[in-house]
XYZ file of C-alpha atoms in Angstrom:
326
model
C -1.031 -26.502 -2.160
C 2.410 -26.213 -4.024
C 5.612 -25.975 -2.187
C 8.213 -23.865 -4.846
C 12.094 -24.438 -3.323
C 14.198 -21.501 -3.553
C 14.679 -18.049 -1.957
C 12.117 -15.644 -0.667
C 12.974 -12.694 -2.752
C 12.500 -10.643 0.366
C 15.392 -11.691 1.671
C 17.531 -10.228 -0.868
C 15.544 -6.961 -0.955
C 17.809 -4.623 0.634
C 16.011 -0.792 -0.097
C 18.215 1.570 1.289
C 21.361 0.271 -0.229
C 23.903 2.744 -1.191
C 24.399 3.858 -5.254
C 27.958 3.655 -4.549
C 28.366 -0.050 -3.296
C 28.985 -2.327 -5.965
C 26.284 -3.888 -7.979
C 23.895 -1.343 -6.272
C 20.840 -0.941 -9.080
C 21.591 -4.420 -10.572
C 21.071 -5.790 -6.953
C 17.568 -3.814 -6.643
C 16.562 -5.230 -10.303
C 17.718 -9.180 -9.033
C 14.192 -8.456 -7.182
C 12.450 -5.712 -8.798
C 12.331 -7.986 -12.283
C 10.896 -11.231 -11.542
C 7.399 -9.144 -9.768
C 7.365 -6.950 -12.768
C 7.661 -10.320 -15.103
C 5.084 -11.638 -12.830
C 2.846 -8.674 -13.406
C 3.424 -8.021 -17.102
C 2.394 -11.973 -17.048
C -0.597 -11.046 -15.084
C -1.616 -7.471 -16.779
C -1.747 -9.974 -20.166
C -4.968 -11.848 -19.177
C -8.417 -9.996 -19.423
C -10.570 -10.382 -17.206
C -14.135 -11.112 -16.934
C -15.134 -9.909 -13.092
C -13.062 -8.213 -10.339
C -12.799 -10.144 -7.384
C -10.437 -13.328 -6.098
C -10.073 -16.112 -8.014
C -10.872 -19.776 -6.513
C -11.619 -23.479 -7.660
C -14.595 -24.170 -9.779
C -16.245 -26.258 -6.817
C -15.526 -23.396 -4.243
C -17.664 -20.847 -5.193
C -21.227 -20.254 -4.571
C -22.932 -22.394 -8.210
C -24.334 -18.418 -8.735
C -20.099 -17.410 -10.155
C -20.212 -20.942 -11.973
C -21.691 -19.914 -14.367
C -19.457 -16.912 -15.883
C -15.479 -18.143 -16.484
C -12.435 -16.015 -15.732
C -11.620 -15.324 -19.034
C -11.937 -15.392 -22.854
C -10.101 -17.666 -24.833
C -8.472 -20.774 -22.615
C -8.015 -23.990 -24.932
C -6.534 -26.423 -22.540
C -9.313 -28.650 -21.477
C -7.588 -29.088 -18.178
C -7.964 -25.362 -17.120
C -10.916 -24.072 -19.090
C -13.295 -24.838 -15.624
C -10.526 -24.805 -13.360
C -11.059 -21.511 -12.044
C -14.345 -19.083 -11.190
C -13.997 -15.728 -9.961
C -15.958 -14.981 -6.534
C -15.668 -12.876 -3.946
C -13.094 -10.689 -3.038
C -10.592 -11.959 0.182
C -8.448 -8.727 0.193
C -7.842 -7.247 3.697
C -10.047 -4.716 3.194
C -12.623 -6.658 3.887
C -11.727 -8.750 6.742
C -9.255 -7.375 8.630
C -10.264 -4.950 11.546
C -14.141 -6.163 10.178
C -14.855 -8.331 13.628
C -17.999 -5.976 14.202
C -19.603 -7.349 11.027
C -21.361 -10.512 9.865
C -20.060 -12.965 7.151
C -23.393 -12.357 5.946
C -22.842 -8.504 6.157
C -19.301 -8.312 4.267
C -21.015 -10.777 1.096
C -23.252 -7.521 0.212
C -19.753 -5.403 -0.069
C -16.968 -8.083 -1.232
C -18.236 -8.873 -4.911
C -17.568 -10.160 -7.387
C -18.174 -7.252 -9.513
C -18.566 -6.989 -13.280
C -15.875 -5.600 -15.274
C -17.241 -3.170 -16.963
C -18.044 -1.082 -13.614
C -14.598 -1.122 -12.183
C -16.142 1.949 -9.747
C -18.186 -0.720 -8.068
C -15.534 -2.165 -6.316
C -13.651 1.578 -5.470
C -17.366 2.225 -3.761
C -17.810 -1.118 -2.077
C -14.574 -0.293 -0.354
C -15.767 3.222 1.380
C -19.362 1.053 1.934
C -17.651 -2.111 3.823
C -15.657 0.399 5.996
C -18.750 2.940 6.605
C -20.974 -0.112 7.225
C -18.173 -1.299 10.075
C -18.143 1.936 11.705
C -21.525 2.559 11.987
C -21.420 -1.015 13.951
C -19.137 0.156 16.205
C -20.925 3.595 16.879
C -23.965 1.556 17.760
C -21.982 0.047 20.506
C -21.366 2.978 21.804
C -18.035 3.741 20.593
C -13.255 5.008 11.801
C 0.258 0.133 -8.297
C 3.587 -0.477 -7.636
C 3.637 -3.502 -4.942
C 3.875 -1.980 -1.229
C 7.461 -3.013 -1.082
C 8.430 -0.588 -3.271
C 6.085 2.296 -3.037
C 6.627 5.418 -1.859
C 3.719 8.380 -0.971
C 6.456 11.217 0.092
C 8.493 13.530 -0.964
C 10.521 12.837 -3.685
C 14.287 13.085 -3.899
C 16.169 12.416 -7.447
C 19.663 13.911 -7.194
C 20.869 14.666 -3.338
C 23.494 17.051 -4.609
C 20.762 19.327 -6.976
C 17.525 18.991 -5.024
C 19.072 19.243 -1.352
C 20.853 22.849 -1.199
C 24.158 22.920 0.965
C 23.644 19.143 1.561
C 27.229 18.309 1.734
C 27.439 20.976 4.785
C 24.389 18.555 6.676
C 25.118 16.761 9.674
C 24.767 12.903 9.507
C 21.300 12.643 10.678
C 20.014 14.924 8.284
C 21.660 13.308 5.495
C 20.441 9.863 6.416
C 17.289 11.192 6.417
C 17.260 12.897 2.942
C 19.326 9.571 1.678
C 15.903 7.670 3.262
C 13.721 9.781 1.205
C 16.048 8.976 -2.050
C 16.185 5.858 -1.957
C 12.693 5.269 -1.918
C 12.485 7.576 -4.693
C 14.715 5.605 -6.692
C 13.468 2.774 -5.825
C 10.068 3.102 -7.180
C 11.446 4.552 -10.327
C 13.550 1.058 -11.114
C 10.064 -0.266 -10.440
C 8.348 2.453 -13.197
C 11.099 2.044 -15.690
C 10.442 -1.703 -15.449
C 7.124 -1.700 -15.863
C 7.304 0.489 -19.038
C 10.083 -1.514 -20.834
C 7.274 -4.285 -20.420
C 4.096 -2.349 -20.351
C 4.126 0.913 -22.140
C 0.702 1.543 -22.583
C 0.047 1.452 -18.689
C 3.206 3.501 -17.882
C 0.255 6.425 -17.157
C -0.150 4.900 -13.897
C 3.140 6.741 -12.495
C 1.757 9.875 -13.971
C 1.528 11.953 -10.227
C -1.726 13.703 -11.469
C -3.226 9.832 -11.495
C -2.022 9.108 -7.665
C -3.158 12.013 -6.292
C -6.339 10.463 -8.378
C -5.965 7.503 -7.206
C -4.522 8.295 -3.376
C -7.882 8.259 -1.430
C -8.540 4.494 -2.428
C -5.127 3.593 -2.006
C -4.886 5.022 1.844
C -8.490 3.336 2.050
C -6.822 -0.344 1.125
C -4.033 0.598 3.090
C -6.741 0.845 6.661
C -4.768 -0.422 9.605
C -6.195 1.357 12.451
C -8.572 3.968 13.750
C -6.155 7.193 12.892
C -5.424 5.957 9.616
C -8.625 8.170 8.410
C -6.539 10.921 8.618
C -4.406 9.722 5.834
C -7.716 8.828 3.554
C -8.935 12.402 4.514
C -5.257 13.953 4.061
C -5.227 12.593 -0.186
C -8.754 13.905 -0.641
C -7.939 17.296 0.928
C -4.894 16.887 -1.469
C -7.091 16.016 -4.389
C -9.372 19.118 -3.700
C -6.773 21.448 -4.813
C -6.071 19.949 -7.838
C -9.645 19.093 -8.851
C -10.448 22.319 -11.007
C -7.635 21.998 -13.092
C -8.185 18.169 -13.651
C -11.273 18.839 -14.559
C -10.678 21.203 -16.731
C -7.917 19.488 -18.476
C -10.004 16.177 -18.329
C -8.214 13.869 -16.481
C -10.615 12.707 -14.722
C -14.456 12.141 -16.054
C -16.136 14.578 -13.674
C -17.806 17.400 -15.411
C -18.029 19.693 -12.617
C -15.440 22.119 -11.184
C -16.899 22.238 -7.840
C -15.263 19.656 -5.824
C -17.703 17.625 -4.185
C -16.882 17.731 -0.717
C -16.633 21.461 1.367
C -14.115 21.879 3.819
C -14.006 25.119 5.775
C -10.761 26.293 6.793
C -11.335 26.045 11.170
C -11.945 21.928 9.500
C -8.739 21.777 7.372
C -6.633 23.633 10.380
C -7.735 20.882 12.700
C -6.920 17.703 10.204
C -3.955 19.412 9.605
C -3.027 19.502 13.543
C -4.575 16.119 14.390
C -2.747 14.327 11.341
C 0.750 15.672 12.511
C -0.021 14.758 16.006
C -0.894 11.309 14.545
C 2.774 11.293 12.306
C 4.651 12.581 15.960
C 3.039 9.280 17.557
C 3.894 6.931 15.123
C 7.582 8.426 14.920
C 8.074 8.291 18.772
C 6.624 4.848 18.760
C 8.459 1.949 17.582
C 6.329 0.296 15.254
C 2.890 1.933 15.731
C 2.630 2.180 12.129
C 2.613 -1.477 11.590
C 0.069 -2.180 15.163
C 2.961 -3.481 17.092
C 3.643 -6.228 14.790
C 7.656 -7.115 14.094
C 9.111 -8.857 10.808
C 10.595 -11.921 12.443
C 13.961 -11.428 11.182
C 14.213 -7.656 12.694
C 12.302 -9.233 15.706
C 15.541 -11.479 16.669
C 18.071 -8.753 14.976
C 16.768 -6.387 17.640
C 16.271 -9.027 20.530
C 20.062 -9.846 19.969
C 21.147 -5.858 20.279
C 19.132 -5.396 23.877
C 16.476 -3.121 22.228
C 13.964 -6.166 22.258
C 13.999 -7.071 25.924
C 11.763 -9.791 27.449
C 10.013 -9.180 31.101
C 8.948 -11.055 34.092
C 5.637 -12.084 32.575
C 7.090 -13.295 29.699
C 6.088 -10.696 27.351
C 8.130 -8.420 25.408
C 8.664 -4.662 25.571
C 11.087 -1.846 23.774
C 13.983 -1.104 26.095
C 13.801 2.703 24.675
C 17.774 3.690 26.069
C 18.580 1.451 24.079
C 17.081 1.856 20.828
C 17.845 5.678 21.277
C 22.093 4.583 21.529
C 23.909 5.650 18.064
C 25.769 2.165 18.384
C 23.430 -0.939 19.261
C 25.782 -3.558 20.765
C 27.511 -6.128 18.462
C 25.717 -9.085 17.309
């Protein structure tokens, strides 16, 4: 274990600040720079499996055998490192229903040259933990920074009448721009450094890539909607990807049939789903409260302990224009 002084970088990562407050973009960039250095550092190295990367002694003596990568000189890393199974979330978290023994046939490591192993092992870990459950009688850019709605570029051109808006509906479409921009200081950075994998902000490649995204993303039951929701999304671009070959598929038939009475009902369940989390304070994130916002909130009267010790959202409160003074 290494303890690094400084900063979390977190702490100065401040997404919804204003263009017009000074040192705006070059704030944004203080932050945005030093992950996309660390990833440019990162996309440099080749390598030989997919999966996490751990000692030489703590892996299973079946990944000794095969190193990282091609090429290391310096005797004092060249068997420092194997690559063995994957520890990502997706396969633990939420997986309580299924053996340690179950999750090794699903969490790798898998051989580079079949990067779709891992993209099916994914849908197979999460298939395998449902059908456990059923038997019991019972579903690119770094998350910081990413952004899956709709995009905003210039508030004055792409909202019409804006200036005429009330405040709340500004805020909102100044929430939808700034994660816009956002991501694209993240793009731009990533193709001053890596050019040849700016394709990856292409939006024909995430609505490509958007099922196994929302399938990484898993945090609870309803979140299928969401998986469901980019492949429905995918379906109606499918003919003309393959067509123009974007993606390797020969056929035009999209693989999966949804009748309409099916897609009406998605459609209804996943905005139910979007009107819960928005009338629930953090039901997007399971309850759970960044520490920081946890006290911020505590201090303003929205975050109210009770009797029993426990703490609940005082919702008068939260619903007042002006939280009380710190």
């Amino acid at each position: 274990m290494e303890y690094i002084e400084g900063e979390l970088l977190m702490k100065q990562w401040n997404p919804l600040v204003s263009d017009e407050a000074e040192g705006a973009v070059e704030d944004l960039k203080k932050v945005i720079d030093p992950i996309v250095d660390f990833q440019d550092k990162l996309l440099s190295v080749t390598f030989n499996k997919s999966g996490s990367l751990y000692f030489f002694d703590d892996v299973d003596v079946t990944n000794q055998g095969v190193t990282p990568y091609e090429g290391e000189e310096n005797p004092l890393l060249k068997d420092r490192w194997r690559i063995g199974p994957s520890v990502e979330k997706h396969f633990a978290k939420n997986k309580n229903k299924l053996s340690e023994k179950e999750i090794a046939q699903y969490n790798g490591p898998w051989d580079a040259e079949k990067p779709l192993d891992l993209v099916t092992s994914v849908a197979d870990v999460e298939l395998a933990n449902l059908k456990n459950r059923l038997a019991l009688a019972q579903a690119d850019a770094g998350t910081f920074v990413a952004y899956q709605g709709a995009k905003i570029y210039n508030l004055q051109e792409d909202i019409p009448d804006y200036d005429k808006l009330d405040e709340v509906d500004k805020q909102q479409y100044q929430f939808m721009y700034y994660k816009t921009r956002n991501e694209r200081l993240w793009e731009h950075a990533l193709n001053d450094r890596k050019h040849d994998l700016i394709a990856v902000a292409s939006p024909h490649i995430k609505v490509l890539k958007s099922p196994y995204v929302q399938a990484l993303e898993f945090k609870n039951d309803k979140d299928h909607l969401y998986v469901e929701g980019s492949i429905v999304q995918l379906q109606a671009m499918w003919e003309a990807y393959v067509a123009n070959g974007i993606c390797n598929a020969t056929e035009s038939e999209f693989p999966i049939k949804y009748s309409a009475d099916y897609l009406d009902q998605h459609q209804k369940d996943l905005e139910e789903y979007q009107m819960e989390i928005v009338s629930s304070p953090f039901a997007a994130t399971g309850g759970w409260v960044p520490h920081d916002m946890f006290v911020q909130l505590k201090e303003q009267g929205i975050i109210v302990e009770d009797a029993s010790g426990n703490y609940k959202i005082e919702t008068e409160a939260a619903l007042k224009e002006d939280p009380p003074a710190n």
